[in-house]
């Protein structure tokens, strides 16, 4: 039953705060990795498991969250996830070695996977059906803003405090969210109790999704199928997925109810969520590397550059929810969001080596507006036909697809960066020869400049070649990132036709869970 008055807003703030914790933690650690690496005496490859372990645990739990909510009761499961996440944050901050930290990050990921989908389901229960667009918009604040603010917050904490504080900041928020959940959120029946537990489904899900996520996280750095364990993971992901789907379609009490795929809007919504994850996480991943590796910005500077776009998302989300409530078709708003994302990508593709922080303000503002017009309409379209307990299952699967889309996006874009880097470098080096007048003129100018600074002629030539190599590297990276921005924008545009295959309803009201 929907809530009214102050209780509705207390529950809304509670579930958004809890889910925001999890979303921020997906990116906040990234900027602190060098400090953690030095403090714990670990290699970069080992420290990378802090991100991989968290993501793998998170994505395994997401599709199970609907079943776990029915088994333990949605309120109990949500409260338990908050408490476990808060305790895991404290343990992460107190870790004395890398093995402990990775273990506690995995524990964080397990708890975090129960926060997102359960929070969204609770929110849909709390708001009346005619205001579900506003509820989805409010939830979208965290889903889009979390990954954006994470690097800014992480950079500030790392620069001004020590790395354990990126975990300690979760504790007071988690404690307040746990208290508010216990006090204000209504208990729901444990409808899953008394039924057989699908242990084989749980095992196969862990194998399939865990292998796939690890493959995407580590594949590029391990040169993909040149490494034996990556090949094993790929086989495990394919075989595990097929066996998992067969198991869930044939057992009477599945851990994931694939019967909800009968809803065309939901099936297509899974695909659009995948594309949304690709754009959301892929762009947040590429842009900081571009700024820091090529333009020389610090982590905190990069985070602050991203902040205005995140603020635009916050400002736009309620507006998007109101527009949906007033009958503006979700397809139209999603199309506008995808076009704006393409505009953002197109503007960034025109960046130069002399681009400053002010050059990224408007592109990122446009991205922020576009993302606000994507998350809410796409989620509304996906879950508009779900009923009863299907909502918990649907939000879990939908969030998992967005997460996997982000992982695929990061893996694909990283691989493309290396491929295009090699191609552009080869093309640029072909112009560096004594038969190219432009090269000869520039090279001789460099040599003369170094000689004027006191270098011998031979030393000046060596220095000129090194300077030319630096120029080639920077131009190679610039051309590569230009390609990546274009590819990201085009992929988003290609997803536009999909939304028009979904149920076209100007006044789509998402039903709330009957529990």
Short mmCIF file of C-alpha atoms in Angstrom, two decimals:
data_model
loop_
_atom_site.label_atom_id
_atom_site.label_comp_id
_atom_site.label_asym_id
_atom_site.label_seq_id
_atom_site.Cartn_x
_atom_site.Cartn_y
_atom_site.Cartn_z
CA UNK A 1 0.00 0.00 0.00
CA UNK A 2 1.30 3.45 -0.96
CA UNK A 3 2.35 5.85 1.80
CA UNK A 4 1.40 9.50 2.21
CA UNK A 5 2.73 12.61 3.93
CA UNK A 6 6.06 12.81 5.73
CA UNK A 7 6.47 9.02 6.01
CA UNK A 8 6.58 8.71 2.22
CA UNK A 9 9.45 11.20 2.03
CA UNK A 10 11.35 9.68 4.97
CA UNK A 11 11.24 6.26 3.27
CA UNK A 12 12.24 7.82 -0.05
CA UNK A 13 15.28 9.57 1.44
CA UNK A 14 16.22 6.41 3.33
CA UNK A 15 16.25 4.06 0.34
CA UNK A 16 17.97 6.60 -1.93
CA UNK A 17 20.69 7.22 0.70
CA UNK A 18 21.28 3.49 1.14
CA UNK A 19 21.49 2.84 -2.61
CA UNK A 20 23.72 5.89 -3.08
CA UNK A 21 26.25 4.34 -0.69
CA UNK A 22 26.58 1.32 -2.93
CA UNK A 23 26.73 3.32 -6.15
CA UNK A 24 29.39 5.72 -4.89
CA UNK A 25 31.52 2.79 -3.72
CA UNK A 26 31.67 1.43 -7.27
CA UNK A 27 33.94 4.34 -8.28
CA UNK A 28 35.27 6.00 -5.12
CA UNK A 29 38.06 3.43 -4.66
CA UNK A 30 39.52 3.95 -8.15
CA UNK A 31 41.26 7.27 -7.41
CA UNK A 32 42.66 5.91 -4.12
CA UNK A 33 44.32 2.85 -5.66
CA UNK A 34 47.84 4.40 -5.88
CA UNK A 35 47.76 5.33 -2.16
CA UNK A 36 46.40 1.90 -1.16
CA UNK A 37 49.04 0.25 -3.34
CA UNK A 38 51.87 2.16 -1.67
CA UNK A 39 50.48 1.79 1.84
CA UNK A 40 49.94 -1.97 1.62
CA UNK A 41 52.97 -2.70 -0.56
CA UNK A 42 50.96 -4.36 -3.35
CA UNK A 43 51.29 -4.48 -7.12
CA UNK A 44 48.83 -2.63 -9.36
CA UNK A 45 47.54 -5.96 -10.68
CA UNK A 46 46.78 -7.19 -7.16
CA UNK A 47 45.13 -3.93 -6.10
CA UNK A 48 42.86 -4.08 -9.16
CA UNK A 49 41.05 -6.97 -7.46
CA UNK A 50 39.56 -4.41 -5.06
CA UNK A 51 37.38 -3.27 -7.94
CA UNK A 52 36.98 -6.66 -9.60
CA UNK A 53 35.99 -8.52 -6.41
CA UNK A 54 33.41 -5.89 -5.52
CA UNK A 55 31.89 -5.87 -9.01
CA UNK A 56 31.75 -9.67 -9.28
CA UNK A 57 30.02 -10.09 -5.90
CA UNK A 58 27.63 -7.26 -6.73
CA UNK A 59 26.53 -8.59 -10.08
CA UNK A 60 26.01 -12.14 -8.73
CA UNK A 61 23.62 -10.91 -6.02
CA UNK A 62 21.62 -8.50 -8.22
CA UNK A 63 19.50 -11.08 -10.09
CA UNK A 64 18.96 -13.00 -6.82
CA UNK A 65 17.77 -9.95 -4.90
CA UNK A 66 14.11 -10.48 -5.79
CA UNK A 67 14.14 -14.05 -4.44
CA UNK A 68 16.15 -13.08 -1.35
CA UNK A 69 13.65 -10.31 -0.64
CA UNK A 70 10.74 -12.77 -0.77
CA UNK A 71 12.60 -15.37 1.30
CA UNK A 72 13.65 -13.09 4.16
CA UNK A 73 11.00 -10.41 3.71
CA UNK A 74 11.88 -7.28 1.75
CA UNK A 75 12.32 -5.04 4.79
CA UNK A 76 14.48 -7.60 6.62
CA UNK A 77 16.65 -8.20 3.57
CA UNK A 78 17.11 -4.49 2.92
CA UNK A 79 17.93 -3.79 6.57
CA UNK A 80 20.35 -6.72 6.69
CA UNK A 81 22.09 -5.48 3.53
CA UNK A 82 22.54 -1.99 5.01
CA UNK A 83 23.97 -3.37 8.25
CA UNK A 84 26.30 -5.78 6.43
CA UNK A 85 27.48 -3.01 4.08
CA UNK A 86 28.20 -0.70 7.03
CA UNK A 87 30.13 -3.38 8.94
CA UNK A 88 32.07 -4.31 5.78
CA UNK A 89 32.98 -0.62 5.31
CA UNK A 90 34.40 -0.50 8.85
CA UNK A 91 36.36 -3.72 8.22
CA UNK A 92 37.74 -2.35 4.92
CA UNK A 93 39.03 0.76 6.69
CA UNK A 94 40.71 -1.42 9.35
CA UNK A 95 42.26 -3.92 6.93
CA UNK A 96 45.97 -4.49 7.63
CA UNK A 97 46.87 -6.22 4.36
CA UNK A 98 45.60 -6.52 0.80
CA UNK A 99 44.06 -9.98 1.24
CA UNK A 100 41.86 -8.71 4.08
CA UNK A 101 40.87 -5.63 2.11
CA UNK A 102 39.87 -7.68 -0.96
CA UNK A 103 37.85 -10.08 1.23
CA UNK A 104 35.98 -7.22 2.91
CA UNK A 105 35.39 -5.51 -0.46
CA UNK A 106 33.75 -8.72 -1.70
CA UNK A 107 31.59 -8.65 1.41
CA UNK A 108 30.68 -5.06 0.56
CA UNK A 109 29.72 -6.16 -2.95
CA UNK A 110 27.46 -8.92 -1.60
CA UNK A 111 25.67 -6.42 0.64
CA UNK A 112 25.57 -3.73 -2.04
CA UNK A 113 23.87 -6.04 -4.53
CA UNK A 114 20.94 -6.27 -2.14
CA UNK A 115 20.59 -2.51 -1.79
CA UNK A 116 19.90 -1.26 -5.31
CA UNK A 117 17.07 -3.48 -6.53
CA UNK A 118 15.44 -3.82 -3.12
CA UNK A 119 15.53 -0.05 -2.65
CA UNK A 120 13.87 0.46 -6.02
CA UNK A 121 11.14 -2.10 -5.23
CA UNK A 122 10.46 -0.46 -1.84
CA UNK A 123 10.21 2.93 -3.53
CA UNK A 124 7.69 1.61 -6.05
CA UNK A 125 5.60 0.30 -3.15
CA UNK A 126 5.81 3.59 -1.27
CA UNK A 127 4.55 5.88 -4.05
CA UNK A 128 1.09 5.63 -5.67
CA UNK A 129 0.97 4.21 -9.22
CA UNK A 130 0.14 7.58 -10.81
CA UNK A 131 3.32 9.09 -9.32
CA UNK A 132 5.68 6.24 -10.18
CA UNK A 133 7.52 8.41 -12.72
CA UNK A 134 8.50 10.82 -9.94
CA UNK A 135 9.56 7.90 -7.71
CA UNK A 136 11.70 6.42 -10.47
CA UNK A 137 13.21 9.85 -11.13
CA UNK A 138 14.15 10.29 -7.48
CA UNK A 139 15.75 6.85 -7.41
CA UNK A 140 17.60 7.73 -10.61
CA UNK A 141 19.35 10.58 -8.79
CA UNK A 142 21.50 8.04 -7.00
CA UNK A 143 21.91 5.66 -9.94
CA UNK A 144 23.33 8.38 -12.19
CA UNK A 145 24.86 10.76 -9.67
CA UNK A 146 26.62 8.08 -7.58
CA UNK A 147 29.18 6.98 -10.20
CA UNK A 148 29.73 10.65 -11.11
CA UNK A 149 30.38 11.99 -7.60
CA UNK A 150 32.46 8.95 -6.57
CA UNK A 151 35.74 10.09 -8.19
CA UNK A 152 35.30 13.66 -6.83
CA UNK A 153 34.70 12.46 -3.29
CA UNK A 154 37.44 9.85 -3.52
CA UNK A 155 39.94 12.40 -4.84
CA UNK A 156 39.13 14.89 -2.07
CA UNK A 157 39.39 12.29 0.71
CA UNK A 158 42.62 10.83 -0.69
CA UNK A 159 44.24 14.26 -1.07
CA UNK A 160 43.23 15.51 2.38
CA UNK A 161 42.99 12.38 4.53
CA UNK A 162 44.09 8.73 4.29
CA UNK A 163 42.52 6.00 2.17
CA UNK A 164 40.61 4.24 5.03
CA UNK A 165 38.32 7.28 5.19
CA UNK A 166 36.80 6.42 1.81
CA UNK A 167 35.22 3.51 3.71
CA UNK A 168 34.64 5.19 7.08
CA UNK A 169 32.38 7.86 5.51
CA UNK A 170 29.83 5.09 4.87
CA UNK A 171 29.39 4.30 8.56
CA UNK A 172 27.26 7.27 9.78
CA UNK A 173 25.09 7.22 6.64
CA UNK A 174 24.62 3.46 6.97
CA UNK A 175 23.71 3.74 10.67
CA UNK A 176 21.06 6.42 10.01
CA UNK A 177 19.66 4.47 7.02
CA UNK A 178 19.43 1.29 9.13
CA UNK A 179 17.57 3.12 11.91
CA UNK A 180 15.15 4.75 9.47
CA UNK A 181 14.55 1.43 7.68
CA UNK A 182 13.78 -0.35 10.95
CA UNK A 183 11.49 2.46 12.13
CA UNK A 184 9.55 3.54 9.04
CA UNK A 185 9.54 0.84 6.35
CA UNK A 186 6.68 -1.64 6.61
CA UNK A 187 7.46 -5.34 6.94
CA UNK A 188 6.48 -7.64 4.09
CA UNK A 189 5.57 -11.34 4.25
CA UNK A 190 8.27 -13.97 3.78
CA UNK A 191 6.57 -15.53 0.79
CA UNK A 192 9.61 -17.61 -0.14
CA UNK A 193 9.66 -19.51 3.15
CA UNK A 194 8.55 -23.14 3.11
CA UNK A 195 9.54 -23.63 -0.52
CA UNK A 196 12.59 -25.62 -1.67
CA UNK A 197 15.73 -23.54 -2.15
CA UNK A 198 17.14 -23.70 -5.67
CA UNK A 199 20.73 -24.44 -4.64
CA UNK A 200 21.75 -25.55 -8.13
CA UNK A 201 20.37 -22.30 -9.51
CA UNK A 202 22.42 -20.30 -7.00
CA UNK A 203 25.60 -22.23 -7.84
CA UNK A 204 25.13 -21.95 -11.61
CA UNK A 205 24.28 -18.25 -11.32
CA UNK A 206 27.47 -17.63 -9.34
CA UNK A 207 29.54 -19.56 -11.91
CA UNK A 208 27.93 -17.93 -14.97
CA UNK A 209 27.74 -14.30 -13.89
CA UNK A 210 30.90 -14.41 -11.75
CA UNK A 211 32.94 -15.84 -14.63
CA UNK A 212 31.53 -13.32 -17.10
CA UNK A 213 32.15 -10.33 -14.84
CA UNK A 214 35.72 -11.45 -14.01
CA UNK A 215 36.35 -12.06 -17.71
CA UNK A 216 35.25 -8.52 -18.54
CA UNK A 217 37.20 -6.97 -15.67
CA UNK A 218 40.50 -8.80 -16.29
CA UNK A 219 40.37 -9.88 -19.95
CA UNK A 220 41.98 -6.85 -21.55
CA UNK A 221 44.85 -6.62 -19.04
CA UNK A 222 45.54 -10.35 -19.54
CA UNK A 223 45.57 -10.08 -23.36
CA UNK A 224 42.24 -11.90 -23.53
CA UNK A 225 42.45 -15.48 -24.81
CA UNK A 226 46.24 -15.54 -24.78
CA UNK A 227 45.88 -16.34 -21.07
CA UNK A 228 44.63 -19.80 -20.04
CA UNK A 229 42.49 -18.72 -17.10
CA UNK A 230 40.67 -16.14 -19.25
CA UNK A 231 39.79 -18.90 -21.73
CA UNK A 232 38.55 -21.07 -18.86
CA UNK A 233 36.42 -18.18 -17.59
CA UNK A 234 34.92 -17.67 -21.06
CA UNK A 235 33.95 -21.35 -21.32
CA UNK A 236 32.57 -21.31 -17.77
CA UNK A 237 30.51 -18.18 -18.55
CA UNK A 238 28.93 -19.69 -21.69
CA UNK A 239 28.31 -23.18 -20.30
CA UNK A 240 27.22 -21.82 -16.92
CA UNK A 241 24.74 -19.42 -18.53
CA UNK A 242 23.16 -22.13 -20.68
CA UNK A 243 22.86 -24.55 -17.76
CA UNK A 244 21.52 -21.80 -15.50
CA UNK A 245 18.82 -20.82 -17.99
CA UNK A 246 17.84 -24.47 -18.50
CA UNK A 247 17.68 -25.02 -14.73
CA UNK A 248 15.56 -21.94 -14.08
CA UNK A 249 13.14 -22.76 -16.90
CA UNK A 250 12.57 -26.33 -15.68
CA UNK A 251 12.55 -26.09 -11.87
CA UNK A 252 9.33 -25.34 -9.99
CA UNK A 253 10.87 -22.79 -7.61
CA UNK A 254 13.57 -20.88 -9.58
CA UNK A 255 15.97 -18.44 -7.98
CA UNK A 256 15.42 -16.16 -11.01
CA UNK A 257 12.01 -16.19 -12.64
CA UNK A 258 12.69 -16.00 -16.37
CA UNK A 259 8.97 -16.17 -17.06
CA UNK A 260 8.88 -12.39 -16.69
CA UNK A 261 10.71 -12.25 -20.02
CA UNK A 262 7.31 -12.94 -21.62
CA UNK A 263 6.66 -9.22 -21.26
CA UNK A 264 8.02 -7.68 -24.45
CA UNK A 265 8.65 -4.30 -22.86
CA UNK A 266 10.74 -5.91 -20.13
CA UNK A 267 12.76 -8.09 -22.52
CA UNK A 268 13.57 -5.08 -24.70
CA UNK A 269 14.14 -3.00 -21.58
CA UNK A 270 16.93 -5.37 -20.56
CA UNK A 271 18.68 -4.49 -23.81
CA UNK A 272 18.21 -0.73 -23.41
CA UNK A 273 19.47 -0.98 -19.80
CA UNK A 274 22.58 -2.69 -21.16
CA UNK A 275 23.15 0.21 -23.57
CA UNK A 276 22.50 2.71 -20.76
CA UNK A 277 25.15 1.00 -18.61
CA UNK A 278 27.55 1.08 -21.56
CA UNK A 279 27.13 4.83 -21.93
CA UNK A 280 26.94 5.70 -18.22
CA UNK A 281 29.89 3.69 -16.90
CA UNK A 282 31.90 3.67 -20.12
CA UNK A 283 31.97 7.46 -20.43
CA UNK A 284 32.74 7.93 -16.73
CA UNK A 285 35.63 5.47 -17.15
CA UNK A 286 37.13 6.97 -20.33
CA UNK A 287 36.86 10.67 -19.53
CA UNK A 288 38.98 10.67 -16.33
CA UNK A 289 41.73 8.70 -18.09
CA UNK A 290 41.63 11.17 -20.98
CA UNK A 291 41.92 14.13 -18.59
CA UNK A 292 44.65 12.72 -16.37
CA UNK A 293 46.73 10.74 -18.86
CA UNK A 294 46.66 13.21 -21.72
CA UNK A 295 45.83 16.65 -20.33
CA UNK A 296 47.65 16.28 -17.00
CA UNK A 297 44.72 17.02 -14.67
CA UNK A 298 44.79 15.71 -11.10
CA UNK A 299 42.20 13.25 -9.80
CA UNK A 300 40.47 15.95 -7.79
CA UNK A 301 40.42 18.34 -10.75
CA UNK A 302 38.85 15.64 -12.92
CA UNK A 303 36.24 14.91 -10.28
CA UNK A 304 35.33 18.59 -10.02
CA UNK A 305 34.97 18.81 -13.80
CA UNK A 306 32.41 15.98 -13.64
CA UNK A 307 30.45 17.63 -10.83
CA UNK A 308 28.35 20.16 -12.85
CA UNK A 309 26.99 17.36 -15.03
CA UNK A 310 25.97 15.43 -11.93
CA UNK A 311 24.23 18.51 -10.52
CA UNK A 312 22.33 18.91 -13.79
CA UNK A 313 21.17 15.32 -13.46
CA UNK A 314 19.86 16.07 -9.97
CA UNK A 315 18.06 19.19 -11.18
CA UNK A 316 16.48 17.43 -14.15
CA UNK A 317 15.32 14.16 -12.54
CA UNK A 318 12.18 15.56 -10.82
CA UNK A 319 11.29 17.44 -14.03
CA UNK A 320 11.54 14.20 -16.03
CA UNK A 321 9.30 12.42 -13.51
CA UNK A 322 6.69 15.19 -13.74
CA UNK A 323 6.73 15.05 -17.54
CA UNK A 324 6.09 11.31 -17.45
CA UNK A 325 3.24 11.84 -14.99
CA UNK A 326 1.68 14.38 -17.37
CA UNK A 327 1.63 11.85 -20.18
CA UNK A 328 4.75 12.64 -22.22
CA UNK A 329 5.65 9.29 -23.87
CA UNK A 330 8.75 7.73 -22.33
CA UNK A 331 9.97 6.85 -25.84
CA UNK A 332 10.19 10.53 -26.78
CA UNK A 333 12.17 11.43 -23.66
CA UNK A 334 14.55 8.47 -24.06
CA UNK A 335 15.17 9.47 -27.68
CA UNK A 336 16.04 13.00 -26.59
CA UNK A 337 18.41 11.60 -23.96
CA UNK A 338 20.20 9.40 -26.49
CA UNK A 339 20.55 12.30 -28.94
CA UNK A 340 21.98 14.51 -26.16
CA UNK A 341 24.48 11.79 -25.27
CA UNK A 342 25.55 11.70 -28.93
CA UNK A 343 25.95 15.50 -28.88
CA UNK A 344 28.12 15.16 -25.75
CA UNK A 345 30.29 12.55 -27.48
CA UNK A 346 30.54 14.66 -30.62
CA UNK A 347 31.65 17.74 -28.65
CA UNK A 348 34.32 15.77 -26.76
CA UNK A 349 35.62 14.31 -30.02
CA UNK A 350 36.69 17.86 -30.94
CA UNK A 351 38.99 18.18 -27.90
CA UNK A 352 42.59 19.25 -28.45
CA UNK A 353 45.82 18.96 -26.48
CA UNK A 354 45.30 22.53 -25.29
CA UNK A 355 41.74 21.93 -23.99
CA UNK A 356 41.20 23.30 -20.49
CA UNK A 357 38.68 22.59 -17.75
CA UNK A 358 36.29 25.24 -19.09
CA UNK A 359 36.07 23.42 -22.45
CA UNK A 360 34.34 20.45 -20.84
CA UNK A 361 31.66 22.33 -18.92
CA UNK A 362 28.93 22.36 -21.56
CA UNK A 363 29.56 18.86 -22.97
CA UNK A 364 29.26 17.38 -19.46
CA UNK A 365 26.19 19.48 -18.67
CA UNK A 366 24.57 18.12 -21.85
CA UNK A 367 25.55 14.59 -20.78
CA UNK A 368 24.03 15.16 -17.35
CA UNK A 369 20.74 16.32 -18.86
CA UNK A 370 20.76 13.42 -21.33
CA UNK A 371 21.36 10.81 -18.61
CA UNK A 372 18.44 12.15 -16.56
CA UNK A 373 16.22 11.70 -19.63
CA UNK A 374 17.46 8.14 -20.12
CA UNK A 375 17.40 6.45 -16.74
CA UNK A 376 13.82 7.25 -15.74
CA UNK A 377 12.02 6.63 -19.07
CA UNK A 378 13.99 3.45 -19.84
CA UNK A 379 13.29 2.02 -16.39
CA UNK A 380 9.62 2.97 -16.62
CA UNK A 381 9.29 1.31 -20.03
CA UNK A 382 11.04 -1.84 -18.84
CA UNK A 383 8.95 -2.53 -15.73
CA UNK A 384 5.59 -1.10 -16.82
CA UNK A 385 3.97 -4.53 -17.35
CA UNK A 386 5.33 -6.30 -14.24
CA UNK A 387 2.94 -7.38 -11.53
CA UNK A 388 3.26 -8.39 -7.88
CA UNK A 389 6.44 -10.26 -6.99
CA UNK A 390 7.65 -9.82 -10.60
CA UNK A 391 8.70 -6.27 -9.68
CA UNK A 392 11.43 -7.46 -7.30
CA UNK A 393 12.74 -9.96 -9.87
CA UNK A 394 12.49 -7.43 -12.67
CA UNK A 395 14.34 -4.61 -10.92
CA UNK A 396 17.12 -7.06 -10.00
CA UNK A 397 17.58 -8.30 -13.55
CA UNK A 398 17.29 -4.79 -14.96
CA UNK A 399 19.98 -3.46 -12.64
CA UNK A 400 22.20 -6.46 -13.40
CA UNK A 401 21.96 -5.73 -17.13
CA UNK A 402 22.91 -2.09 -16.55
CA UNK A 403 25.91 -3.23 -14.50
CA UNK A 404 26.94 -5.78 -17.14
CA UNK A 405 26.49 -3.12 -19.81
CA UNK A 406 28.96 -0.96 -17.92
CA UNK A 407 31.43 -3.84 -17.61
CA UNK A 408 31.10 -4.66 -21.31
CA UNK A 409 31.50 -0.98 -22.13
CA UNK A 410 34.67 -0.57 -20.09
CA UNK A 411 36.17 -3.82 -21.45
CA UNK A 412 35.27 -2.99 -25.06
CA UNK A 413 36.43 0.63 -24.91
CA UNK A 414 39.71 -0.34 -23.22
CA UNK A 415 40.40 -2.90 -25.94
CA UNK A 416 39.48 -0.39 -28.65
CA UNK A 417 41.82 2.16 -27.09
CA UNK A 418 44.75 -0.24 -27.48
CA UNK A 419 43.76 -1.26 -31.01
CA UNK A 420 43.26 2.29 -32.25
CA UNK A 421 46.40 3.44 -30.44
CA UNK A 422 48.49 0.99 -32.45
CA UNK A 423 46.82 2.01 -35.72
CA UNK A 424 47.19 5.77 -35.18
CA UNK A 425 50.77 5.43 -33.96
CA UNK A 426 51.69 3.46 -37.08
CA UNK A 427 50.09 6.10 -39.31
CA UNK A 428 51.84 8.97 -37.53
CA UNK A 429 55.24 7.26 -37.58
CA UNK A 430 54.94 6.79 -41.34
CA UNK A 431 55.23 10.58 -41.64
CA UNK A 432 58.47 10.73 -39.66
CA UNK A 433 61.14 10.35 -42.33
CA UNK A 434 63.69 12.48 -44.12
CA UNK A 435 61.51 12.67 -47.25
CA UNK A 436 58.74 14.53 -45.44
CA UNK A 437 59.47 18.30 -45.64
CA UNK A 438 57.15 19.11 -42.73
CA UNK A 439 58.95 16.66 -40.44
CA UNK A 440 62.41 17.77 -41.55
CA UNK A 441 61.54 21.44 -40.94
CA UNK A 442 60.11 20.78 -37.48
CA UNK A 443 62.94 18.45 -36.50
CA UNK A 444 65.64 20.91 -37.54
CA UNK A 445 63.84 23.67 -35.63
CA UNK A 446 63.91 21.48 -32.49
CA UNK A 447 67.60 20.70 -32.93
CA UNK A 448 68.46 24.38 -33.30
CA UNK A 449 66.38 25.19 -30.20
CA UNK A 450 68.27 22.64 -28.09
CA UNK A 451 71.64 23.80 -29.47
CA UNK A 452 70.71 27.36 -28.47
CA UNK A 453 70.16 26.04 -24.92
CA UNK A 454 73.73 24.74 -24.74
CA UNK A 455 73.32 21.16 -26.03
CA UNK A 456 75.96 19.65 -28.32
CA UNK A 457 74.72 18.92 -31.83
CA UNK A 458 74.47 15.16 -31.19
CA UNK A 459 72.75 15.64 -27.82
CA UNK A 460 70.38 18.13 -29.45
CA UNK A 461 69.42 15.52 -32.07
CA UNK A 462 68.75 12.90 -29.36
CA UNK A 463 66.64 15.41 -27.39
CA UNK A 464 64.75 16.38 -30.54
CA UNK A 465 63.90 12.74 -31.28
CA UNK A 466 62.67 12.27 -27.70
CA UNK A 467 60.53 15.40 -27.98
CA UNK A 468 59.15 14.17 -31.29
CA UNK A 469 58.33 10.80 -29.67
CA UNK A 470 56.44 12.63 -26.91
CA UNK A 471 54.47 14.53 -29.54
CA UNK A 472 53.62 11.31 -31.37
CA UNK A 473 52.40 9.68 -28.15
CA UNK A 474 50.15 12.62 -27.28
CA UNK A 475 48.75 12.92 -30.81
CA UNK A 476 48.16 9.15 -30.88
CA UNK A 477 46.20 9.30 -27.63
CA UNK A 478 44.19 12.30 -28.82
CA UNK A 479 43.17 10.58 -32.06
CA UNK A 480 42.36 7.40 -30.14
CA UNK A 481 40.08 9.11 -27.64
CA UNK A 482 38.40 10.98 -30.50
CA UNK A 483 37.51 7.59 -32.01
CA UNK A 484 36.25 6.28 -28.66
CA UNK A 485 33.93 9.25 -28.15
CA UNK A 486 32.47 8.81 -31.62
CA UNK A 487 31.93 5.06 -31.11
CA UNK A 488 30.19 5.62 -27.75
CA UNK A 489 27.84 8.20 -29.25
CA UNK A 490 26.97 6.07 -32.29
CA UNK A 491 26.19 3.01 -30.10
CA UNK A 492 23.73 5.13 -28.11
CA UNK A 493 22.05 6.36 -31.30
CA UNK A 494 21.69 2.80 -32.58
CA UNK A 495 19.59 1.96 -29.51
CA UNK A 496 16.86 4.50 -30.39
CA UNK A 497 14.77 2.13 -32.57
CA UNK A 498 14.57 -0.40 -29.71
CA UNK A 499 12.53 1.89 -27.44
CA UNK A 500 9.83 2.21 -30.13
CA UNK A 501 9.36 -1.57 -30.09
CA UNK A 502 8.30 -1.35 -26.45
CA UNK A 503 4.71 -0.86 -25.36
CA UNK A 504 3.69 2.66 -26.35
CA UNK A 505 1.50 4.02 -23.56
CA UNK A 506 1.28 7.75 -22.88
CA UNK A 507 0.00 7.11 -19.38
CA UNK A 508 1.96 4.03 -18.36
CA UNK A 509 1.49 3.39 -14.65
CA UNK A 510 3.82 0.85 -13.11
CA UNK A 511 1.92 -1.40 -10.68
CA UNK A 512 3.32 -1.69 -7.21
CA UNK A 513 4.05 -4.96 -5.48
CA UNK A 514 0.95 -6.43 -3.85
CA UNK A 515 2.89 -7.67 -0.81
#
